Amino acid sequence: GENVEQHPSTLSVQEGDSAVIKCTYSDSASNYFPWYKQELGKGPQLIIDIRSNVGEKKDQRIAVTLNKTAKHFSLHITETQPEDSAVYFCAASLRNFGNEKLTFGTGTRLTIIP
Amino acid sequence: NAGVTQTPKFRILKIGQSMTLQCAQDMNHNYMYWYRQDPGMGLKLIYYSVGAGITDKGEVPNGYNVSRSTTEDFPLRLELAAPSQTSVYFCASSYSLDEYSPLHFGNGTRLTVT
């Protein structure tokens, strides 16, 4: 089955700096890569996603890049703010399968230092 | 809309006890899921349902049971609680099973088995 590795497990950055979280996947048949943000005491919430036919996607201060050849994808957060502090999960989904085959990474706890 | 509502928020069980984790959604989603979240392990799918009366096993179903009698409700049953079931449990729903249909999570139930 699919295996998703996520690094780092914890990340602290100064407010205003950028943060990068990286994930690698094992199955070249994976074609959809969402990112979820989990705030303290809450469930995860989708913040951005990317499909395998796209190399980069941006939404305001958040961007995701995908390198299919290397089988890795990354989340980039620019101009970080205190409300960006949360746990972030990457995930990968196999082509021709749905959410029942969504594999999550192990999470990155991001702390923004004021 | 309340979205996905989980009860209780916290519970402590003794080994061998039983309990039901409740989950309800008011978004008229046909697809519902139960995940467990363990430190450093990401989210693992326990069971999912594609509609009332239809359920299927996920990656880690052992020790759990589910039922889906209505579109709104998807309870998770633990029959003989074991310490290995200490975890945070998340219920989620989606509009479709399609991987592009985002998961909407509840705020979780933290269960401790001692």
Coordinates of C-alpha atoms in Angstrom, one line a residue:
Chain A
G1 CA 0.0 0.0 0.0
E2 CA 0.9 3.7 -0.1
N3 CA 3.3 5.1 2.5
V4 CA 3.6 8.8 3.2
E5 CA 6.5 10.2 5.1
Q6 CA 6.4 13.7 6.5
H7 CA 9.2 16.0 7.8
P8 CA 9.9 17.6 10.1
S9 CA 7.8 16.4 13.0
T10 CA 8.1 19.8 14.7
L11 CA 9.0 23.2 13.3
S12 CA 9.4 26.6 15.0
V13 CA 9.7 29.8 13.0
Q14 CA 9.7 33.5 13.8
E15 CA 6.6 35.4 12.9
G16 CA 6.9 36.8 9.4
D17 CA 9.3 34.1 8.3
S18 CA 8.5 31.2 5.9
A19 CA 7.8 27.6 6.8
V20 CA 8.2 24.6 4.6
I21 CA 6.9 21.1 5.3
K22 CA 7.9 18.2 3.1
C23 CA 6.2 14.8 2.3
T24 CA 7.3 11.9 0.2
Y25 CA 5.0 9.1 -1.1
S26 CA 5.8 5.6 -2.3
D27 CA 3.2 4.7 -4.9
S28 CA 3.6 6.3 -8.3
A29 CA -0.2 5.7 -8.8
S30 CA -1.0 8.4 -6.3
N31 CA -2.6 11.4 -8.0
Y32 CA -4.1 13.7 -5.4
F33 CA -2.4 15.4 -2.5
P34 CA -4.4 17.3 0.1
W35 CA -3.1 19.2 3.1
Y36 CA -5.0 19.4 6.3
K37 CA -4.5 21.8 9.2
Q38 CA -5.5 20.8 12.8
E39 CA -5.8 23.5 15.4
L40 CA -5.7 22.7 19.1
G41 CA -8.8 20.8 20.2
K42 CA -10.3 20.7 16.7
G43 CA -10.5 18.2 13.8
P44 CA -8.3 18.6 10.7
Q45 CA -9.5 21.0 8.0
L46 CA -8.5 21.0 4.3
I47 CA -6.4 24.1 3.5
I48 CA -5.1 23.3 0.0
D49 CA -4.7 20.4 -2.4
I50 CA -2.9 19.6 -5.6
R51 CA -3.6 17.1 -8.4
S52 CA -0.9 15.2 -10.2
N53 CA -1.2 17.1 -13.4
V54 CA -0.2 20.3 -11.7
G55 CA 3.2 21.3 -10.4
E56 CA 2.3 24.2 -8.1
K57 CA -0.8 25.7 -6.6
K58 CA -1.1 28.9 -4.5
D59 CA -3.8 30.3 -2.3
Q60 CA -2.7 33.6 -0.7
R61 CA 0.1 32.9 1.7
I62 CA 0.0 29.1 1.2
A63 CA 1.4 27.2 -1.7
V64 CA 2.0 23.5 -2.5
T65 CA 4.5 22.1 -4.9
L66 CA 4.6 18.6 -6.4
N67 CA 7.5 16.7 -8.0
K68 CA 6.1 13.5 -9.5
T69 CA 9.5 12.2 -10.6
A70 CA 10.9 12.4 -7.1
K71 CA 7.6 11.5 -5.5
H72 CA 7.5 14.4 -3.1
F73 CA 5.4 17.4 -2.4
S74 CA 5.7 20.3 0.0
L75 CA 3.7 22.9 1.8
H76 CA 5.0 26.5 1.8
I77 CA 3.6 29.1 4.2
T78 CA 4.9 32.7 3.7
E79 CA 4.7 35.7 6.1
T80 CA 3.7 33.4 8.9
Q81 CA 1.3 34.6 11.5
P82 CA 0.4 33.3 15.0
E83 CA -2.8 31.8 13.7
D84 CA -0.7 29.5 11.5
S85 CA 0.4 27.6 14.7
A86 CA -1.2 24.1 14.3
V87 CA -0.5 20.6 13.3
Y88 CA -0.3 20.1 9.5
F89 CA -1.0 16.7 7.8
C90 CA -0.2 15.8 4.2
A91 CA -2.0 13.0 2.5
A92 CA -1.9 11.0 -0.7
S93 CA -4.7 9.3 -2.6
L94 CA -4.4 6.5 -5.2
R95 CA -5.7 7.0 -8.7
N96 CA -9.1 5.2 -9.2
F97 CA -9.7 5.1 -5.5
G98 CA -11.4 7.5 -3.2
N99 CA -11.2 8.8 0.3
E100 CA -11.2 5.2 1.7
K101 CA -7.6 4.9 0.4
L102 CA -6.4 8.3 1.6
T103 CA -3.1 7.9 3.4
F104 CA -2.0 10.5 5.9
G105 CA 1.5 11.6 6.9
T106 CA 2.4 11.6 10.5
G107 CA 2.0 15.4 11.0
T108 CA 4.1 18.5 11.6
R109 CA 3.6 20.6 14.6
L110 CA 4.3 24.2 13.5
T111 CA 4.8 26.9 16.1
I112 CA 5.0 30.5 15.2
I113 CA 7.2 32.5 17.6
P114 CA 5.9 36.1 18.1
Chain B
N1 CA -25.0 24.0 10.0
A2 CA -23.2 22.4 12.9
G3 CA -21.2 20.2 10.6
V4 CA -19.9 17.0 12.2
T5 CA -20.7 16.6 15.9
Q6 CA -19.0 14.1 18.1
T7 CA -19.9 13.1 21.6
P8 CA -18.5 12.7 24.2
K9 CA -15.3 14.9 24.0
F10 CA -13.5 12.9 26.6
R11 CA -14.0 9.4 28.2
I12 CA -12.0 7.1 30.5
L13 CA -12.8 3.4 30.3
K14 CA -11.6 0.5 32.3
I15 CA -10.2 -2.5 30.4
G16 CA -13.1 -4.7 29.2
Q17 CA -15.8 -2.1 29.3
S18 CA -17.8 -1.1 26.3
M19 CA -18.9 2.2 24.9
T20 CA -20.3 3.9 21.8
L21 CA -18.8 7.0 20.3
Q22 CA -21.5 9.1 18.7
C23 CA -21.2 11.0 15.4
A24 CA -23.8 13.0 13.6
Q25 CA -23.6 15.3 10.6
D26 CA -26.2 17.7 9.2
M27 CA -24.7 18.3 5.8
N28 CA -26.6 15.5 4.1
H29 CA -23.4 13.7 3.3
N30 CA -23.7 10.1 2.2
Y31 CA -20.1 9.2 3.1
M32 CA -18.9 9.0 6.7
Y33 CA -15.6 7.8 8.2
W34 CA -14.0 6.9 11.6
Y35 CA -10.4 7.6 12.1
R36 CA -8.1 7.2 15.1
Q37 CA -5.1 9.5 15.7
D38 CA -2.2 8.4 17.7
P39 CA 0.9 10.5 18.4
G40 CA 3.4 10.3 15.6
M41 CA 1.2 8.0 13.6
G42 CA -1.1 10.3 11.6
L43 CA -4.7 9.3 11.0
K44 CA -5.7 5.7 10.4
L45 CA -9.1 4.8 8.9
I46 CA -11.1 2.4 11.1
Y47 CA -14.4 2.0 9.2
Y48 CA -16.3 4.0 6.6
S49 CA -19.8 4.0 5.2
V50 CA -21.1 5.0 1.7
G51 CA -24.7 5.3 2.9
A52 CA -27.3 4.1 5.3
G53 CA -27.0 0.4 5.8
I54 CA -23.6 0.1 4.1
T55 CA -20.3 -0.1 6.0
D56 CA -16.9 -1.3 5.2
K57 CA -13.6 -1.9 7.0
G58 CA -10.7 0.5 6.8
E59 CA -7.1 0.0 7.7
V60 CA -7.5 -0.8 11.4
P61 CA -11.0 -2.2 12.1
N62 CA -10.1 -4.8 14.7
G63 CA -11.8 -4.2 18.1
Y64 CA -14.5 -1.9 16.6
N65 CA -17.9 -2.1 15.1
V66 CA -20.1 0.4 13.3
S67 CA -23.6 0.7 12.1
R68 CA -25.3 3.2 9.8
S69 CA -29.1 3.3 10.2
T70 CA -29.6 6.8 9.0
T71 CA -27.7 9.3 6.7
E72 CA -27.0 11.5 9.7
D73 CA -25.6 9.1 12.3
F74 CA -22.5 6.9 12.3
P75 CA -21.8 5.5 15.8
L76 CA -18.6 3.6 16.6
R77 CA -18.8 0.8 19.1
L78 CA -16.0 -0.6 21.3
E79 CA -17.0 -3.9 22.8
L80 CA -14.1 -4.9 25.0
A81 CA -11.9 -1.9 25.6
A82 CA -8.2 -2.5 25.6
P83 CA -5.3 -0.1 26.4
S84 CA -4.3 -0.2 22.7
Q85 CA -7.5 1.6 21.9
T86 CA -6.4 4.7 23.9
S87 CA -6.4 7.3 21.2
V88 CA -8.2 10.3 19.8
Y89 CA -11.1 9.4 17.5
F90 CA -12.3 11.5 14.7
C91 CA -15.5 11.1 12.7
A92 CA -15.6 12.7 9.2
S93 CA -18.0 13.0 6.3
S94 CA -17.8 13.9 2.7
Y95 CA -20.1 14.8 -0.2
S96 CA -18.8 11.9 -2.2
L97 CA -16.3 9.1 -2.0
D98 CA -14.3 10.8 -4.7
E99 CA -10.8 11.7 -3.4
Y100 CA -11.4 15.3 -4.5
S101 CA -14.3 15.6 -2.1
P102 CA -12.8 17.0 1.1
L103 CA -13.3 15.4 4.4
H104 CA -15.2 17.4 7.1
F105 CA -14.0 16.4 10.5
G106 CA -15.6 16.6 13.9
N107 CA -13.6 17.8 16.9
G108 CA -12.8 14.4 18.2
T109 CA -13.3 12.2 21.2
R110 CA -10.2 11.6 23.5
L111 CA -10.5 8.0 24.9
T112 CA -8.3 6.6 27.6
V113 CA -8.5 2.9 28.5
T114 CA -6.9 2.0 31.8

